[in-house]
Amino acid sequence: MANPYYDAADLRKFGKITEWSEELGTKFFEYYGKVFEEGALSAREKSLIALAVAHVVKCPYCIDAYTKDGLEKGITKEEMMEAVHAGAAIESGATLVHGVQMMNKYNKLSM
Amino acid sequence: MATKSLKARDNELAINNKQLEILNGGIFAEGELPYFKDKIADIGQFPLRPKKLEILQINVGYMCNQVCEHCHVDAGPDRKEIMTRDTMQLCLEVIRNTGAHTLDLTGGAPEMNPDFRWFVEESAKAGIKDFIVRSNLTIIRANKKYYDLPEFFKKHNIHVISSMPHYTKGKTDKQRGDGVFDKSIKALQELNTVGYGMPNSELRLDLVYNPSGAYLPGDQSAMERDFKKALKEDFNIDFHNLFAITNLPIARFLDYLIASENYEDYMYALVEAYNPTAVENVMCTNTISISWDGWLYDCDFNQMLGLKVASSIKHIKDYNEDVLNDRNIIISQHCYGCTAGAGSSCQGTVT
């Protein structure tokens, strides 16, 4: 049996989630499409944000999708990697800022 | 980076039937993806029929100074198929009498045809409204004998359309070969110097962007904005429009897709991006493509697949526009390339 987890070909089938819940699926894809249109932010900027978030939420489908989307939009590999670092910095910062809580607790408990 | 054409390498994809076998077989024959024919039948467009003829596209030969990885012509320095002056004479007869408003010379590098300049001079006399030469830019810097091409183009009011895969060096050279970016930049600056591409200039200079890999082009206007900004800021280059063209799964691009195991995903992407609105304006509905040896095709892609027009008129020596326009256009799965997203043609998007 093929590996049931994270099959790259499943990304093509994403739209099928609508089949089991038409209203919610349709609304989601409408919203999704709208979000990534040109707006106050360019579609290019949004694609880089999506790529960074894709890494932070560690979604292999999203990483594939937004690497390809970036290529389609002419985004360079240097820009893509910097976006990944921006995501990583926030993620590691989010871990490290909890260090203050640890310090507070440590100080409170110590004489 | 390849330095020889598929033909010179005896690659099986140099055989047209083999390419068609791939395009008609596999995921399409197994029913995973629909045939193009069925998709356009759904919207009442099968058989696909020509509209008014607007563009005569003449391929004056497959010889080229570059061996680009994505080339659907499989062009290169080793290709010897070159249009003779006799065939050009037949073309001139057609150019003088056609109802088409655009003449589009392509190749290979059209400038490498030894009779190129004579043909341009003679064609220009026919007074056709839009006279395009598809120049790969590096040819202008390839040899001293080509250095005056910008002036030559200007003299005959040629509309220059040039390929430029990206505004960064790395991506350009990867697709088209080392040194191509620097030479292209120099050539663009020279075209600017004689007035091409400048704001409000009537000397038209447009760029063609096509993706350097197994993905589709992004939004044409957004790409144009990015190209304009980068080329202006980094190299003080001006140009008019950017045409985003989808790579069709033919010849070297097909070879690349298969070798890199991207073929199926790419075909899925093309079919998924299928846009019925684009079907109405695909370029085969307003274009006739003429090969170096005078045969007639629905488009340059069908030419490369050896699919001559389905008409009693198949060669330029028998040319008759009315008879020719009453034909069914030959299609296969490569046609999804022209109907993806905003559509794709030699003039960019079609919707």
PDB file of C-alpha atoms in Angstrom, chain B residues 65-194:
ATOM      1  CA  ASN B  65      23.369  30.955 -32.001  1.00  0.00           C
ATOM      2  CA  GLN B  66      21.803  29.692 -28.757  1.00  0.00           C
ATOM      3  CA  VAL B  67      20.668  26.263 -27.550  1.00  0.00           C
ATOM      4  CA  CYS B  68      18.037  27.224 -24.980  1.00  0.00           C
ATOM      5  CA  GLU B  69      16.863  24.452 -22.724  1.00  0.00           C
ATOM      6  CA  HIS B  70      13.187  25.162 -23.272  1.00  0.00           C
ATOM      7  CA  CYS B  71      13.240  25.673 -27.058  1.00  0.00           C
ATOM      8  CA  HIS B  72      10.183  24.203 -28.779  1.00  0.00           C
ATOM      9  CA  VAL B  73      11.902  24.603 -32.140  1.00  0.00           C
ATOM     10  CA  ASP B  74      14.907  22.523 -31.046  1.00  0.00           C
ATOM     11  CA  ALA B  75      16.940  25.285 -32.663  1.00  0.00           C
ATOM     12  CA  GLY B  76      20.707  25.566 -32.495  1.00  0.00           C
ATOM     13  CA  PRO B  77      23.923  26.163 -34.425  1.00  0.00           C
ATOM     14  CA  ASP B  78      23.757  22.633 -35.804  1.00  0.00           C
ATOM     15  CA  ARG B  79      20.349  23.037 -37.465  1.00  0.00           C
ATOM     16  CA  LYS B  80      20.716  23.453 -41.208  1.00  0.00           C
ATOM     17  CA  GLU B  81      17.080  24.058 -42.148  1.00  0.00           C
ATOM     18  CA  ILE B  82      17.184  27.529 -43.683  1.00  0.00           C
ATOM     19  CA  MET B  83      14.672  29.269 -45.946  1.00  0.00           C
ATOM     20  CA  THR B  84      16.022  29.840 -49.450  1.00  0.00           C
ATOM     21  CA  ARG B  85      15.552  32.999 -51.476  1.00  0.00           C
ATOM     22  CA  ASP B  86      13.243  31.069 -53.812  1.00  0.00           C
ATOM     23  CA  THR B  87      10.885  30.257 -50.958  1.00  0.00           C
ATOM     24  CA  MET B  88      11.182  33.861 -49.747  1.00  0.00           C
ATOM     25  CA  GLN B  89      10.048  34.995 -53.205  1.00  0.00           C
ATOM     26  CA  LEU B  90       6.934  32.867 -52.786  1.00  0.00           C
ATOM     27  CA  CYS B  91       6.403  34.396 -49.337  1.00  0.00           C
ATOM     28  CA  LEU B  92       6.757  37.915 -50.761  1.00  0.00           C
ATOM     29  CA  GLU B  93       3.973  37.210 -53.225  1.00  0.00           C
ATOM     30  CA  VAL B  94       1.769  36.262 -50.295  1.00  0.00           C
ATOM     31  CA  ILE B  95       2.881  39.224 -48.160  1.00  0.00           C
ATOM     32  CA  ARG B  96       1.980  41.635 -50.973  1.00  0.00           C
ATOM     33  CA  ASN B  97      -1.531  40.231 -51.298  1.00  0.00           C
ATOM     34  CA  THR B  98      -2.507  39.074 -47.833  1.00  0.00           C
ATOM     35  CA  GLY B  99      -5.325  40.498 -45.749  1.00  0.00           C
ATOM     36  CA  ALA B 100      -3.178  40.009 -42.650  1.00  0.00           C
ATOM     37  CA  HIS B 101      -2.036  43.171 -40.872  1.00  0.00           C
ATOM     38  CA  THR B 102       0.966  41.609 -39.128  1.00  0.00           C
ATOM     39  CA  LEU B 103       4.067  39.921 -40.473  1.00  0.00           C
ATOM     40  CA  ASP B 104       6.051  38.031 -37.870  1.00  0.00           C
ATOM     41  CA  LEU B 105       9.514  36.670 -38.680  1.00  0.00           C
ATOM     42  CA  THR B 106      10.874  34.027 -36.371  1.00  0.00           C
ATOM     43  CA  GLY B 107      13.390  31.168 -36.256  1.00  0.00           C
ATOM     44  CA  GLY B 108      15.892  30.020 -34.897  1.00  0.00           C
ATOM     45  CA  ALA B 109      17.630  33.337 -35.008  1.00  0.00           C
ATOM     46  CA  PRO B 110      16.063  34.810 -38.146  1.00  0.00           C
ATOM     47  CA  GLU B 111      19.049  37.119 -38.581  1.00  0.00           C
ATOM     48  CA  MET B 112      21.257  34.097 -39.293  1.00  0.00           C
ATOM     49  CA  ASN B 113      19.483  33.392 -42.558  1.00  0.00           C
ATOM     50  CA  PRO B 114      21.909  34.718 -45.224  1.00  0.00           C
ATOM     51  CA  ASP B 115      19.014  36.356 -47.093  1.00  0.00           C
ATOM     52  CA  PHE B 116      17.426  37.834 -43.977  1.00  0.00           C
ATOM     53  CA  ARG B 117      18.212  41.482 -44.759  1.00  0.00           C
ATOM     54  CA  TRP B 118      17.142  41.214 -48.361  1.00  0.00           C
ATOM     55  CA  PHE B 119      13.889  39.587 -47.265  1.00  0.00           C
ATOM     56  CA  VAL B 120      13.204  42.293 -44.672  1.00  0.00           C
ATOM     57  CA  GLU B 121      13.890  45.054 -47.197  1.00  0.00           C
ATOM     58  CA  GLU B 122      11.568  43.497 -49.750  1.00  0.00           C
ATOM     59  CA  SER B 123       8.855  42.684 -47.212  1.00  0.00           C
ATOM     60  CA  ALA B 124       8.939  46.195 -45.767  1.00  0.00           C
ATOM     61  CA  LYS B 125       8.021  47.551 -49.196  1.00  0.00           C
ATOM     62  CA  ALA B 126       4.675  45.728 -48.984  1.00  0.00           C
ATOM     63  CA  GLY B 127       3.660  48.280 -46.346  1.00  0.00           C
ATOM     64  CA  ILE B 128       2.315  45.803 -43.839  1.00  0.00           C
ATOM     65  CA  LYS B 129       1.076  47.531 -40.676  1.00  0.00           C
ATOM     66  CA  ASP B 130       3.034  45.655 -38.024  1.00  0.00           C
ATOM     67  CA  PHE B 131       6.293  44.034 -39.084  1.00  0.00           C
ATOM     68  CA  ILE B 132       7.771  41.946 -36.275  1.00  0.00           C
ATOM     69  CA  VAL B 133      11.193  40.339 -36.027  1.00  0.00           C
ATOM     70  CA  ARG B 134      11.689  37.968 -33.097  1.00  0.00           C
ATOM     71  CA  SER B 135      15.271  38.607 -32.107  1.00  0.00           C
ATOM     72  CA  ASN B 136      16.982  36.708 -29.327  1.00  0.00           C
ATOM     73  CA  LEU B 137      19.120  39.793 -28.470  1.00  0.00           C
ATOM     74  CA  THR B 138      22.438  37.965 -28.121  1.00  0.00           C
ATOM     75  CA  ILE B 139      22.641  37.678 -31.904  1.00  0.00           C
ATOM     76  CA  ILE B 140      23.163  41.442 -31.997  1.00  0.00           C
ATOM     77  CA  ARG B 141      26.373  40.917 -29.994  1.00  0.00           C
ATOM     78  CA  ALA B 142      27.323  37.535 -31.470  1.00  0.00           C
ATOM     79  CA  ASN B 143      29.446  38.777 -34.338  1.00  0.00           C
ATOM     80  CA  LYS B 144      30.547  42.105 -35.797  1.00  0.00           C
ATOM     81  CA  LYS B 145      28.359  41.572 -38.839  1.00  0.00           C
ATOM     82  CA  TYR B 146      25.296  41.828 -36.600  1.00  0.00           C
ATOM     83  CA  TYR B 147      26.332  44.930 -34.622  1.00  0.00           C
ATOM     84  CA  ASP B 148      24.340  47.248 -36.884  1.00  0.00           C
ATOM     85  CA  LEU B 149      21.090  45.295 -36.503  1.00  0.00           C
ATOM     86  CA  PRO B 150      19.464  47.941 -34.266  1.00  0.00           C
ATOM     87  CA  GLU B 151      20.023  50.547 -37.009  1.00  0.00           C
ATOM     88  CA  PHE B 152      18.830  48.109 -39.656  1.00  0.00           C
ATOM     89  CA  PHE B 153      15.663  47.393 -37.684  1.00  0.00           C
ATOM     90  CA  LYS B 154      15.086  51.102 -37.208  1.00  0.00           C
ATOM     91  CA  LYS B 155      15.527  51.846 -40.907  1.00  0.00           C
ATOM     92  CA  HIS B 156      12.719  49.437 -41.766  1.00  0.00           C
ATOM     93  CA  ASN B 157      10.536  50.328 -38.790  1.00  0.00           C
ATOM     94  CA  ILE B 158      10.690  46.768 -37.498  1.00  0.00           C
ATOM     95  CA  HIS B 159       8.815  45.902 -34.334  1.00  0.00           C
ATOM     96  CA  VAL B 160      11.392  44.021 -32.266  1.00  0.00           C
ATOM     97  CA  ILE B 161      10.210  41.305 -29.906  1.00  0.00           C
ATOM     98  CA  SER B 162      12.935  39.764 -27.795  1.00  0.00           C
ATOM     99  CA  SER B 163      13.170  36.969 -25.275  1.00  0.00           C
ATOM    100  CA  MET B 164      14.267  37.774 -21.766  1.00  0.00           C
ATOM    101  CA  PRO B 165      13.511  35.013 -19.263  1.00  0.00           C
ATOM    102  CA  HIS B 166      14.300  37.049 -16.164  1.00  0.00           C
ATOM    103  CA  TYR B 167      15.747  40.315 -14.969  1.00  0.00           C
ATOM    104  CA  THR B 168      18.410  38.498 -12.989  1.00  0.00           C
ATOM    105  CA  LYS B 169      21.531  36.961 -14.465  1.00  0.00           C
ATOM    106  CA  GLY B 170      21.346  33.557 -12.776  1.00  0.00           C
ATOM    107  CA  LYS B 171      17.914  32.589 -14.044  1.00  0.00           C
ATOM    108  CA  THR B 172      18.554  33.883 -17.548  1.00  0.00           C
ATOM    109  CA  ASP B 173      21.862  32.080 -18.010  1.00  0.00           C
ATOM    110  CA  LYS B 174      20.494  28.836 -16.589  1.00  0.00           C
ATOM    111  CA  GLN B 175      17.787  28.712 -19.241  1.00  0.00           C
ATOM    112  CA  ARG B 176      19.631  30.186 -22.180  1.00  0.00           C
ATOM    113  CA  GLY B 177      23.343  29.615 -21.560  1.00  0.00           C
ATOM    114  CA  ASP B 178      26.278  31.324 -19.854  1.00  0.00           C
ATOM    115  CA  GLY B 179      26.811  34.919 -20.819  1.00  0.00           C
ATOM    116  CA  VAL B 180      23.364  35.324 -22.369  1.00  0.00           C
ATOM    117  CA  PHE B 181      22.214  37.774 -19.716  1.00  0.00           C
ATOM    118  CA  ASP B 182      25.125  40.210 -20.101  1.00  0.00           C
ATOM    119  CA  LYS B 183      24.890  40.121 -23.893  1.00  0.00           C
ATOM    120  CA  SER B 184      21.123  40.616 -23.795  1.00  0.00           C
ATOM    121  CA  ILE B 185      21.483  43.622 -21.508  1.00  0.00           C
ATOM    122  CA  LYS B 186      24.057  45.155 -23.835  1.00  0.00           C
ATOM    123  CA  ALA B 187      21.812  44.499 -26.852  1.00  0.00           C
ATOM    124  CA  LEU B 188      18.806  46.079 -25.113  1.00  0.00           C
ATOM    125  CA  GLN B 189      20.871  49.150 -24.267  1.00  0.00           C
ATOM    126  CA  GLU B 190      21.911  49.426 -27.911  1.00  0.00           C
ATOM    127  CA  LEU B 191      18.302  49.146 -29.038  1.00  0.00           C
ATOM    128  CA  ASN B 192      17.418  51.893 -26.548  1.00  0.00           C
ATOM    129  CA  THR B 193      20.240  54.049 -27.915  1.00  0.00           C
ATOM    130  CA  VAL B 194      18.721  54.107 -31.403  1.00  0.00           C
TER     131      VAL B 194
END
